[in-house]
Tab-separated table of C-alpha atoms and ligand atoms in Angstrom:
chain	number	residue	atom	x	y	z
Q	205	UNK	CA	135.366	200.994	106.616
Q	206	UNK	CA	136.468	201.338	102.619
Q	207	UNK	CA	133.880	200.845	100.135
Q	208	UNK	CA	134.755	198.823	97.076
Q	209	UNK	CA	133.121	199.413	93.633
Q	210	UNK	CA	133.251	196.714	90.857
Q	211	UNK	CA	133.191	197.850	87.392
Q	212	UNK	CA	132.058	195.318	84.616
Q	213	UNK	CA	129.218	194.039	82.657
Q	214	UNK	CA	126.578	193.413	85.340
Q	215	UNK	CA	124.004	190.391	85.248
Q	216	UNK	CA	121.405	189.451	87.681
Q	217	UNK	CA	118.260	187.620	87.467
Q	218	UNK	CA	114.736	188.962	88.551
Q	219	UNK	CA	112.721	185.858	87.726
Q	220	UNK	CA	112.760	182.848	85.869
Q	221	UNK	CA	113.410	183.329	82.111
Q	222	UNK	CA	110.542	182.226	79.719
Q	223	UNK	CA	113.273	181.679	76.988
Q	224	UNK	CA	116.080	183.419	75.554
Q	225	UNK	CA	114.053	186.555	74.477
Q	226	UNK	CA	112.736	187.008	77.980
Q	227	UNK	CA	114.301	190.498	78.490
Q	228	UNK	CA	112.253	191.355	81.447
Q	229	UNK	CA	113.726	188.337	83.446
Q	230	UNK	CA	117.121	189.985	84.170
Q	231	UNK	CA	118.922	193.383	84.369
Q	232	UNK	CA	122.218	193.614	82.448
Q	233	UNK	CA	124.186	196.645	82.353
Q	234	UNK	CA	126.856	196.746	79.845
Q	235	UNK	CA	129.036	199.089	81.582
Q	236	UNK	CA	127.832	198.667	85.213
Q	237	UNK	CA	128.900	199.209	88.809
Q	238	UNK	CA	128.422	197.291	92.101
Q	239	UNK	CA	129.176	199.290	95.393
Q	240	UNK	CA	130.125	196.932	98.510
Q	241	UNK	CA	130.052	198.375	101.879
Q	242	UNK	CA	130.444	195.977	105.083
Q	243	UNK	CA	129.911	192.809	102.990
Q	244	UNK	CA	126.718	194.069	101.400
Q	245	UNK	CA	125.831	195.546	98.024
Q	246	UNK	CA	124.833	199.263	98.642
Q	247	UNK	CA	124.186	200.091	94.994
Q	248	UNK	CA	123.902	198.758	91.433
Q	249	UNK	CA	123.665	200.787	88.209
Q	250	UNK	CA	125.190	202.258	85.298
Q	251	UNK	CA	129.217	203.046	86.295
Q	252	UNK	CA	128.500	206.855	86.007
Q	253	UNK	CA	125.536	206.779	88.375
Q	254	UNK	CA	127.239	204.713	91.461
Q	255	UNK	CA	129.065	206.830	93.941
Q	256	UNK	CA	132.943	206.200	93.584
Q	257	UNK	CA	134.776	209.002	94.937
Q	258	UNK	CA	135.784	207.346	98.328
Q	259	UNK	CA	135.956	203.970	96.977
Q	260	UNK	CA	138.439	201.460	96.154
Q	261	UNK	CA	137.874	200.454	92.540
Q	262	UNK	CA	138.278	196.853	90.944
Q	263	UNK	CA	137.589	197.357	87.038
Q	264	UNK	CA	136.777	194.047	85.633
Q	265	UNK	CA	136.117	195.059	82.288
Q	266	UNK	CA	135.060	193.373	79.911
Q	267	UNK	CA	134.240	190.463	82.244
Q	268	UNK	CA	130.794	189.740	83.700
Q	269	UNK	CA	129.492	190.146	87.294
Q	270	UNK	CA	127.013	187.700	88.244
Q	271	UNK	CA	125.686	186.388	91.816
Q	272	UNK	CA	128.172	183.981	93.228
Q	273	UNK	CA	126.988	180.400	92.128
Q	274	UNK	CA	124.791	178.426	94.668
Q	275	UNK	CA	125.338	174.472	95.048
Q	276	UNK	CA	122.178	172.995	96.821
Q	277	UNK	CA	123.704	169.426	96.975
Q	278	UNK	CA	127.066	168.283	97.734
Q	279	UNK	CA	129.228	166.055	100.042
Q	280	UNK	CA	132.361	167.541	101.382
Q	281	UNK	CA	133.848	164.472	102.815
Q	282	UNK	CA	133.558	162.881	99.244
Q	283	UNK	CA	136.632	164.761	97.894
Q	284	UNK	CA	138.878	162.010	97.812
Q	285	UNK	CA	135.939	159.790	96.539
Q	286	UNK	CA	135.544	161.701	93.165
Q	287	UNK	CA	136.589	159.561	90.261
Q	288	UNK	CA	136.058	156.035	91.856
Q	289	UNK	CA	134.891	153.948	88.821
Q	290	UNK	CA	133.092	150.945	88.062
Q	291	UNK	CA	129.945	151.118	90.400
Q	292	UNK	CA	126.340	152.277	90.870
Q	293	UNK	CA	124.987	153.790	93.733
Q	294	UNK	CA	124.706	151.198	96.487
Q	295	UNK	CA	128.128	149.518	95.675
Q	296	UNK	CA	129.470	152.866	95.302
Q	297	UNK	CA	128.529	153.847	98.627
Q	298	UNK	CA	129.540	150.511	100.304
Q	299	UNK	CA	133.053	150.309	98.568
Q	300	UNK	CA	134.184	153.606	98.067
Q	301	UNK	CA	131.966	156.215	99.883
Q	302	UNK	CA	131.771	154.546	103.406
Q	303	UNK	CA	135.258	153.707	104.118
Q	304	UNK	CA	136.284	157.045	103.099
Q	305	UNK	CA	133.786	158.766	105.400
Q	306	UNK	CA	135.141	156.740	108.640
Q	307	UNK	CA	138.143	158.871	108.434
Q	308	UNK	CA	135.881	162.104	109.440
Q	309	UNK	CA	135.719	160.865	113.023
Q	310	UNK	CA	139.104	162.884	113.343
Q	311	UNK	CA	138.426	166.636	113.396
Q	312	UNK	CA	141.732	167.688	112.038
Q	313	UNK	CA	141.010	165.493	109.229
Q	314	UNK	CA	137.597	167.301	108.505
Q	315	UNK	CA	138.924	170.560	109.009
Q	316	UNK	CA	141.764	170.002	106.480
Q	317	UNK	CA	139.233	168.579	104.092
Q	318	UNK	CA	136.527	171.263	104.514
Q	319	UNK	CA	139.391	173.900	103.857
Q	320	UNK	CA	140.067	172.315	100.481
Q	321	UNK	CA	136.557	172.009	99.725
Q	322	UNK	CA	135.860	175.507	100.278
Q	323	UNK	CA	138.979	176.449	98.534
Q	324	UNK	CA	137.553	174.192	95.377
Q	325	UNK	CA	134.188	176.149	95.536
Q	326	UNK	CA	135.801	179.533	95.581
Q	327	UNK	CA	138.073	178.755	92.709
Q	328	UNK	CA	134.854	177.639	90.756
Q	329	UNK	CA	132.883	180.603	91.695
Q	330	UNK	CA	130.574	178.876	93.949
Q	331	UNK	CA	129.722	180.879	97.250
Q	332	UNK	CA	127.037	178.830	98.986
Q	333	UNK	CA	126.835	175.162	99.273
Q	334	UNK	CA	124.368	172.942	101.111
Q	335	UNK	CA	126.593	170.047	102.255
Q	336	UNK	CA	126.625	166.665	103.848
Q	337	UNK	CA	128.996	166.115	106.684
Q	338	UNK	CA	129.274	162.695	107.951
Q	339	UNK	CA	127.641	160.755	110.699
Q	340	UNK	CA	130.483	162.480	113.116
Q	341	UNK	CA	129.459	165.701	114.909
Q	342	UNK	CA	133.193	166.940	114.543
Q	343	UNK	CA	132.808	166.598	110.680
Q	344	UNK	CA	130.093	169.278	111.205
Q	345	UNK	CA	132.070	171.431	113.592
Q	346	UNK	CA	135.152	171.237	111.260
Q	347	UNK	CA	132.559	172.234	108.390
Q	348	UNK	CA	131.283	175.350	110.206
Q	349	UNK	CA	134.259	176.288	111.900
Q	350	UNK	CA	135.983	176.629	108.416
Q	351	UNK	CA	133.227	178.311	106.810
Q	352	UNK	CA	133.256	180.910	109.663
Q	353	UNK	CA	136.805	181.580	109.308
Q	354	UNK	CA	136.161	182.517	105.699
Q	355	UNK	CA	132.816	184.061	106.348
Q	356	UNK	CA	131.241	181.984	103.609
Q	357	UNK	CA	127.327	181.552	103.672
Q	358	UNK	CA	127.170	177.608	103.944
Q	359	UNK	CA	124.502	175.317	104.914
Q	360	UNK	CA	125.534	171.766	106.447
Q	361	UNK	CA	124.456	169.053	108.558
Q	362	UNK	CA	125.537	165.988	110.371
Q	363	UNK	CA	124.349	162.753	108.397
Q	364	UNK	CA	121.989	160.607	110.533
Q	365	UNK	CA	122.320	156.927	109.878
Q	366	UNK	CA	121.736	154.188	112.044
Q	367	UNK	CA	121.535	150.813	110.025
Q	368	UNK	CA	122.901	149.414	106.720
Q	369	UNK	CA	126.319	150.993	107.001
Q	370	UNK	CA	129.718	150.057	108.965
Q	371	UNK	CA	129.518	150.050	112.427
Q	372	UNK	CA	131.850	153.120	112.723
Q	373	UNK	CA	129.593	155.097	110.780
Q	374	UNK	CA	126.302	154.210	112.667
Q	375	UNK	CA	124.819	156.420	115.455
Q	376	UNK	CA	121.394	155.970	117.174
Q	377	UNK	CA	117.961	157.501	116.876
Q	378	UNK	CA	118.864	159.276	120.328
Q	379	UNK	CA	122.561	160.301	119.627
Q	380	UNK	CA	121.551	161.661	116.084
Q	381	UNK	CA	118.857	163.878	117.679
Q	382	UNK	CA	121.348	164.907	120.672
Q	383	UNK	CA	124.028	165.722	118.382
Q	384	UNK	CA	121.933	167.393	115.625
Q	385	UNK	CA	120.251	169.567	118.305
Q	386	UNK	CA	123.500	170.836	119.981
Q	387	UNK	CA	124.908	171.664	116.498
Q	388	UNK	CA	121.592	173.480	115.460
Q	389	UNK	CA	121.902	175.482	118.858
Q	390	UNK	CA	125.373	176.301	118.174
Q	391	UNK	CA	125.393	176.851	114.430
Q	392	UNK	CA	122.006	177.591	112.700
Q	393	UNK	CA	122.210	181.246	112.361
Q	394	UNK	CA	125.686	181.806	113.585
Q	395	UNK	CA	127.340	184.336	111.495
Q	396	UNK	CA	126.433	182.918	107.958
Q	397	UNK	CA	125.936	179.542	109.022
Q	398	UNK	CA	122.506	177.389	108.641
Q	399	UNK	CA	121.869	173.970	109.595
Q	400	UNK	CA	120.290	171.215	107.438
Q	401	UNK	CA	118.797	167.907	109.481
Q	402	UNK	CA	120.397	165.260	107.228
Q	403	UNK	CA	118.870	161.984	107.425
Q	404	UNK	CA	121.206	160.180	104.798
Q	405	UNK	CA	118.173	158.241	103.024
Q	406	UNK	CA	115.840	155.624	104.080
Q	407	UNK	CA	118.026	152.845	103.601
Q	408	UNK	CA	120.286	154.236	106.358
Q	409	UNK	CA	117.702	155.291	108.728
Q	410	UNK	CA	115.290	152.951	111.013
Q	411	UNK	CA	111.811	154.409	111.342
Q	412	UNK	CA	112.898	155.295	115.147
Q	413	UNK	CA	115.491	157.721	113.735
Q	414	UNK	CA	113.272	159.174	111.145
Q	415	UNK	CA	110.843	160.117	114.309
Q	416	UNK	CA	113.889	161.999	115.693
Q	417	UNK	CA	114.433	163.865	112.420
Q	418	UNK	CA	110.506	164.661	112.494
Q	419	UNK	CA	111.034	165.762	116.001
Q	420	UNK	CA	114.081	167.871	115.238
Q	421	UNK	CA	112.218	169.569	112.180
Q	422	UNK	CA	109.329	170.225	114.415
Q	423	UNK	CA	111.552	171.784	117.076
Q	424	UNK	CA	113.345	173.873	114.484
Q	425	UNK	CA	111.047	174.258	111.604
Q	426	UNK	CA	113.635	177.006	109.957
Q	427	UNK	CA	116.330	174.477	109.725
Q	428	UNK	CA	116.528	172.617	106.467
Q	429	UNK	CA	116.105	168.944	105.697
Q	430	UNK	CA	118.397	167.412	103.233
Q	431	UNK	CA	118.335	163.781	101.988
Q	432	UNK	CA	118.182	161.542	98.683
Q	433	UNK	CA	115.334	160.541	96.835
Q	434	UNK	CA	114.597	157.985	93.945
Q	435	UNK	CA	117.955	157.807	92.771
Q	436	UNK	CA	118.506	154.331	91.356
Q	437	UNK	CA	116.277	151.392	90.842
Q	438	UNK	CA	118.137	149.177	93.277
Q	439	UNK	CA	117.864	152.003	95.889
Q	440	UNK	CA	114.066	152.473	95.505
Q	441	UNK	CA	113.635	148.553	95.415
Q	442	UNK	CA	115.592	148.182	98.811
Q	443	UNK	CA	113.621	150.967	100.243
Q	444	UNK	CA	110.272	149.536	99.480
Q	445	UNK	CA	111.423	146.542	101.477
Q	446	UNK	CA	112.391	148.480	104.436
Q	447	UNK	CA	109.343	150.463	104.578
Q	448	UNK	CA	106.557	147.998	103.056
Q	449	UNK	CA	103.988	150.280	104.702
Q	450	UNK	CA	104.829	153.025	102.450
Q	451	UNK	CA	103.035	153.996	99.257
Q	452	UNK	CA	106.186	154.753	97.460
Q	453	UNK	CA	109.835	156.345	98.230
Q	454	UNK	CA	108.481	159.838	98.980
Q	455	UNK	CA	105.596	158.375	101.196
Q	456	UNK	CA	108.342	157.278	103.673
Q	457	UNK	CA	109.495	160.858	104.228
Q	458	UNK	CA	106.121	162.171	104.093
Q	459	UNK	CA	105.156	159.635	107.164
Q	460	UNK	CA	107.564	161.377	109.224
Q	461	UNK	CA	106.570	165.102	108.352
Q	462	UNK	CA	109.851	165.600	106.212
Q	463	UNK	CA	108.108	166.953	102.852
Q	464	UNK	CA	107.927	170.640	103.003
Q	465	UNK	CA	109.228	173.738	101.546
Q	466	UNK	CA	112.651	173.487	103.459
Q	467	UNK	CA	112.982	169.938	102.411
Q	468	UNK	CA	115.785	169.295	99.692
Q	469	UNK	CA	115.565	165.830	98.111
Q	470	UNK	CA	118.699	164.988	95.923
Q	471	UNK	CA	118.212	163.300	92.506
Q	472	UNK	CA	114.526	162.819	92.562
Q	473	UNK	CA	114.509	161.082	89.291
Q	474	UNK	CA	112.263	158.071	88.976
Q	475	UNK	CA	109.080	159.748	90.688
Q	476	UNK	CA	105.540	158.568	89.903
Q	477	UNK	CA	102.759	160.724	89.352
Q	478	UNK	CA	101.628	160.535	93.007
Q	479	UNK	CA	105.081	161.770	94.317
Q	480	UNK	CA	105.182	164.568	91.820
Q	481	UNK	CA	102.012	165.774	92.994
Q	482	UNK	CA	103.032	165.408	96.870
Q	483	UNK	CA	106.158	167.037	96.246
Q	484	UNK	CA	104.064	169.928	94.556
Q	485	UNK	CA	101.722	170.057	97.157
Q	486	UNK	CA	104.170	170.171	100.171
Q	487	UNK	CA	106.468	172.779	98.293
Q	488	UNK	CA	109.328	170.262	98.328
Q	489	UNK	CA	112.297	170.859	96.214
Q	490	UNK	CA	113.506	168.326	93.617
Q	491	UNK	CA	117.411	168.760	93.306
Q	492	UNK	CA	118.877	168.146	89.722
Q	493	UNK	CA	122.492	166.645	89.904
Q	494	UNK	CA	123.356	165.885	86.404
Q	495	UNK	CA	127.105	165.027	86.739
Q	496	UNK	CA	126.155	162.474	89.231
Q	497	UNK	CA	123.423	160.950	87.509
Q	498	UNK	CA	125.638	160.362	84.386
Q	499	UNK	CA	128.278	159.274	86.488
Q	500	UNK	CA	126.427	156.739	88.773
Q	501	UNK	CA	124.383	155.751	85.809
Q	502	UNK	CA	121.356	156.569	87.812
Q	503	UNK	CA	119.017	158.215	85.169
Q	504	UNK	CA	117.651	161.329	83.731
Q	505	UNK	CA	116.020	163.923	85.631
Q	506	UNK	CA	112.419	165.060	84.141
Q	507	UNK	CA	112.873	168.945	84.489
Q	508	UNK	CA	109.923	169.808	82.091
Q	509	UNK	CA	107.539	167.013	84.004
Q	510	UNK	CA	108.526	168.336	87.276
Q	511	UNK	CA	107.859	172.053	86.008
Q	512	UNK	CA	104.740	171.368	84.628
Q	513	UNK	CA	103.513	169.512	87.897
Q	514	UNK	CA	104.599	172.644	89.736
Q	515	UNK	CA	107.402	171.014	91.594
Q	516	UNK	CA	110.031	173.484	92.989
Q	517	UNK	CA	113.622	172.558	91.437
Q	518	UNK	CA	117.137	173.181	92.009
Q	519	UNK	CA	120.481	172.232	90.513
Q	520	UNK	CA	123.671	171.060	92.253
Q	521	UNK	CA	126.860	169.199	91.837
Q	522	UNK	CA	126.532	166.226	94.324
Q	523	UNK	CA	130.205	165.871	94.865
Q	524	UNK	CA	131.519	163.252	95.126
Q	525	UNK	CA	128.896	161.045	93.080
Q	526	UNK	CA	129.215	164.273	90.859
Q	527	UNK	CA	132.408	164.761	88.947
Q	528	UNK	CA	132.880	168.574	89.290
Q	529	UNK	CA	132.941	171.348	91.613
Q	530	UNK	CA	131.899	173.723	88.764
Q	531	UNK	CA	128.312	174.991	88.308
Q	532	UNK	CA	129.322	176.067	84.707
Q	533	UNK	CA	130.160	172.168	84.044
Q	534	UNK	CA	127.097	170.914	86.001
Q	535	UNK	CA	124.773	173.264	83.573
Q	536	UNK	CA	126.335	171.668	80.630
Q	537	UNK	CA	126.063	168.074	81.892
Q	538	UNK	CA	122.363	169.147	82.735
Q	539	UNK	CA	121.803	170.470	79.374
Q	540	UNK	CA	122.943	167.211	77.797
Q	541	UNK	CA	120.882	165.077	80.262
Q	542	UNK	CA	117.762	166.968	79.139
Q	543	UNK	CA	118.620	166.645	75.527
Q	544	UNK	CA	118.358	162.795	76.011
Q	545	UNK	CA	114.760	163.465	77.352
Q	546	UNK	CA	113.960	166.034	74.420
Q	547	UNK	CA	113.766	168.924	77.014
Q	548	UNK	CA	115.658	172.068	76.931
Q	549	UNK	CA	117.870	174.086	79.250
Q	550	UNK	CA	118.483	177.524	77.622
Q	551	UNK	CA	121.357	179.452	78.816
Q	552	UNK	CA	119.521	182.177	80.509
Q	553	UNK	CA	117.514	179.820	82.335
Q	554	UNK	CA	120.732	177.845	83.397
Q	555	UNK	CA	122.513	180.763	84.977
Q	556	UNK	CA	119.082	181.809	86.523
Q	557	UNK	CA	119.037	178.351	87.830
Q	558	UNK	CA	122.359	178.284	89.195
Q	559	UNK	CA	121.858	181.856	90.904
Q	560	UNK	CA	118.665	183.292	91.727
Q	561	UNK	CA	116.893	180.064	91.341
Q	562	UNK	CA	118.711	177.925	93.771
Q	563	UNK	CA	118.473	180.806	96.050
Q	564	UNK	CA	114.599	180.877	95.654
Q	565	UNK	CA	114.710	177.104	96.410
Q	566	UNK	CA	116.556	177.869	99.553
Q	567	UNK	CA	114.103	180.819	100.571
Q	568	UNK	CA	117.243	183.093	100.506
Q	569	UNK	CA	116.832	185.077	97.698
Q	570	UNK	CA	116.587	188.232	99.944
Q	571	UNK	CA	120.368	187.424	100.849
Q	572	UNK	CA	122.148	185.723	98.232
Q	573	UNK	CA	121.466	184.964	94.396
Q	574	UNK	CA	120.932	188.427	93.394
Q	575	UNK	CA	122.923	191.691	92.793
Q	576	UNK	CA	120.147	193.778	94.179
Q	577	UNK	CA	121.218	196.369	96.744
Q	578	UNK	CA	120.880	194.985	100.243
Q	579	UNK	CA	122.012	191.723	99.308
Q	580	UNK	CA	125.381	189.921	100.564
Q	581	UNK	CA	128.115	190.669	98.148
Q	582	UNK	CA	128.785	187.225	96.886
Q	583	UNK	CA	129.908	187.856	93.462
Q	584	UNK	CA	131.615	185.900	90.517
Q	585	UNK	CA	133.482	187.470	87.608
Q	586	UNK	CA	133.170	185.565	84.494
Q	587	UNK	CA	135.614	185.619	81.364
Q	588	UNK	CA	133.913	184.061	78.251
Q	589	UNK	CA	137.368	184.301	76.399
Q	590	UNK	CA	139.213	182.231	79.299
Q	591	UNK	CA	140.681	179.586	76.763
Q	592	UNK	CA	141.669	179.892	73.201
Q	593	UNK	CA	139.063	177.864	72.027
Q	594	UNK	CA	136.300	179.793	74.048
Q	595	UNK	CA	138.151	183.208	72.503
Q	596	UNK	CA	137.791	181.639	68.968
Q	597	UNK	CA	134.028	180.706	69.234
Q	598	UNK	CA	133.264	184.002	70.947
Q	599	UNK	CA	134.376	185.912	67.566
Q	600	UNK	CA	131.015	184.550	66.025
Q	601	UNK	CA	129.069	185.495	69.005
Q	602	UNK	CA	126.225	188.233	68.859
Q	603	UNK	CA	124.128	188.038	71.783
Q	604	UNK	CA	124.420	187.842	75.698
Q	605	UNK	CA	122.632	184.292	75.356
Q	606	UNK	CA	124.963	183.027	73.089
Q	607	UNK	CA	127.854	184.230	75.220
Q	608	UNK	CA	126.160	182.258	78.213
Q	609	UNK	CA	125.944	179.370	76.324
Q	610	UNK	CA	129.618	179.562	75.315
Q	611	UNK	CA	130.548	179.741	79.109
Q	612	UNK	CA	128.342	177.066	80.163
Q	613	UNK	CA	129.506	174.670	77.665
Q	614	UNK	CA	132.957	175.371	77.373
Q	615	UNK	CA	133.629	177.302	80.782
Q	616	UNK	CA	134.987	175.973	83.983
Q	617	UNK	CA	137.310	177.275	86.713
Q	618	UNK	CA	139.537	178.894	84.058
Q	619	UNK	CA	136.571	181.109	83.459
Q	620	UNK	CA	136.315	182.346	86.914
Q	621	UNK	CA	138.458	185.720	87.273
Q	622	UNK	CA	137.391	186.213	90.865
Q	623	UNK	CA	134.923	185.235	93.452
Q	624	UNK	CA	134.035	187.556	96.185
Q	625	UNK	CA	133.065	186.400	99.112
Q	626	UNK	CA	130.995	188.925	101.284
Q	627	UNK	CA	132.688	191.649	99.407
Q	628	UNK	CA	136.289	190.135	99.983
Q	629	UNK	CA	138.389	188.882	96.673
Q	630	UNK	CA	138.630	185.246	97.881
Q	631	UNK	CA	139.673	183.425	94.585
Q	632	UNK	CA	142.903	185.386	93.705
Q	633	UNK	CA	143.952	184.489	97.290
Q	634	UNK	CA	143.706	180.813	96.973
Q	635	UNK	CA	145.253	180.742	93.408
Q	636	UNK	CA	148.014	183.268	94.672
Q	637	UNK	CA	148.654	180.744	97.713
Q	638	UNK	CA	149.112	177.864	95.178
Q	639	UNK	CA	151.556	179.602	93.271
Q	640	UNK	CA	153.526	180.495	96.310
Q	641	UNK	CA	153.498	176.730	97.280
Q	642	UNK	CA	154.791	175.576	93.903
Q	643	UNK	CA	157.879	177.824	93.647
Q	644	UNK	CA	159.249	176.443	97.043
Y	1118	GUN	N1	122.349	158.190	98.698
Y	1118	GUN	C1	122.616	157.961	99.940
Y	1118	GUN	N2	124.020	158.323	100.089
Y	1118	GUN	C2	124.446	159.093	98.861
Y	1118	GUN	C3	125.432	159.534	98.568
Y	1118	GUN	O1	126.419	159.880	99.438
Y	1118	GUN	N3	125.677	160.148	97.312
Y	1118	GUN	C4	124.802	159.837	96.209
Y	1118	GUN	N4	124.896	160.153	95.113
Y	1118	GUN	N5	123.618	159.099	96.727
Y	1118	GUN	C5	123.572	159.029	97.905
Y	1119	ZN	ZN1	124.160	163.226	97.593
C-alpha cells in the first residue's frame, strides 16, 4: 500500500468560529502536508514534519486543502427537475417533481442518475451527502450500489409516502416498513453507507405510516431520520388540516417520536417559539437550504434566532428545489438570505458550517469534516484564483478570511482543483472522462 502526501495550505476547523478573528477555532498551516494511508489521514503538519520518504507526493501549492464539503439535504432523483420555473412548493412537487420521480421505478434509470449525481458532487468538492431517494426501494439500491462503487460516504433513504401523491408514487404503511427495514439491514453501516428513514413530509404520510417510521427508528436508533418541516405557508396550512390534533408542524413529528439528535429537518423556516424550544430540547437539526428557499420563494431562515435558542443547525443544497450542487454557491446564497434578515454569515463560519459543522450535525465529526489524523481522507483542493475575476479580486486580499469570502462569493466548481475520496483523486477522473467523451 503506497502512502500519499498532499502538500498545500491546510485549513481545518476545530470548533465554531465566534467571528473572523477567532484564531483558536481553526488550524491553518501555510506550507502544510496531509499524509494518507489506506483511505485515512495518518498525519497532518508542516511540510517539513510529515514523513514523505516512502510516499507519492501531490503538490497542490498554492491551493487550499480543506475537508470535503458535506451536503446535509439533497434529492438525487431531482437532477432533471432543477431549473423548473414558475411554481411554489406544492405546485412544484405536483407538476415537476412527482412526475419525474416515477421514472425511478426503473433501477437502471436510478443507477444512471445516481452516477451523474455523484459526478456532480465530486466535481463540486462535496464528499458526503444526505439524500432522499424516491418511494421505490430500487432507487435506494441504485444510490447505495453506485456510492459503494465509488467508495463514497453517503447517507440515503427510500422515501415513505402513502397519500397525496400519484398512485405510482404511493407505498403503504406496511410496505414502507418492510422495504425500509430490508434496506437498513442491507446498507446501514455497510462500507461507508448509512441509512436515513425518510418520511417525505407530514402531507404525504398518513398517521399509520408515521407510526411505521416511529417503529423503524425505535428498532434502529442509530439510523438518521430526514424529513421536511415548515417550508412554505400553503404547506403549513395543509399540514394543520391533515393533523388537526397537532399543536403545530413540529408536533406532528414529535407525536411519533421523530424529533431527536439524529433527526434532520429540511428548511425549518417558519417556526413558532414553541417549535424552536422543542427543536433545542430534542437536539433536532434545522437544515438551512438557501438556494431552494430563494428559488421556491419559501422564506428566510432565521439562523441567529435558532442559534440563540440553542437549536442545532446544518446547511445544504436541497437539489433540485435548490439550484446548485456547489456548497460554495450555497454559502453565498446563505449569506444573502441572512443579509435580508440583518444577520451575518462570516466566511470562517460559512466554511466551518459546510465542513465540521455539518459533520457535527450528523454526529460524524470523528470520521469526516476535519483533517485530523484518524479521519477519513475526504479532501477538497480549492483555488481562490480560479477565474480572471477571482484572480483580480485576490490581488487586493490580505487575510485568510477575505480569501475565503472570495471563494464563497465568486467560487464554484471551477475553484475545485481536486476532490479526494478516501484518499483517491476523484475529480480529475471525472473531468478527464468528460474530455475524452467530447473528443469523440
Ligand atoms: N417537501 C416535500 N418534498 C419536498 C421536496 O422534494 N423538495 C422540497 N424543497 N420540499 C419538499
Ligand atoms: Zn428537500
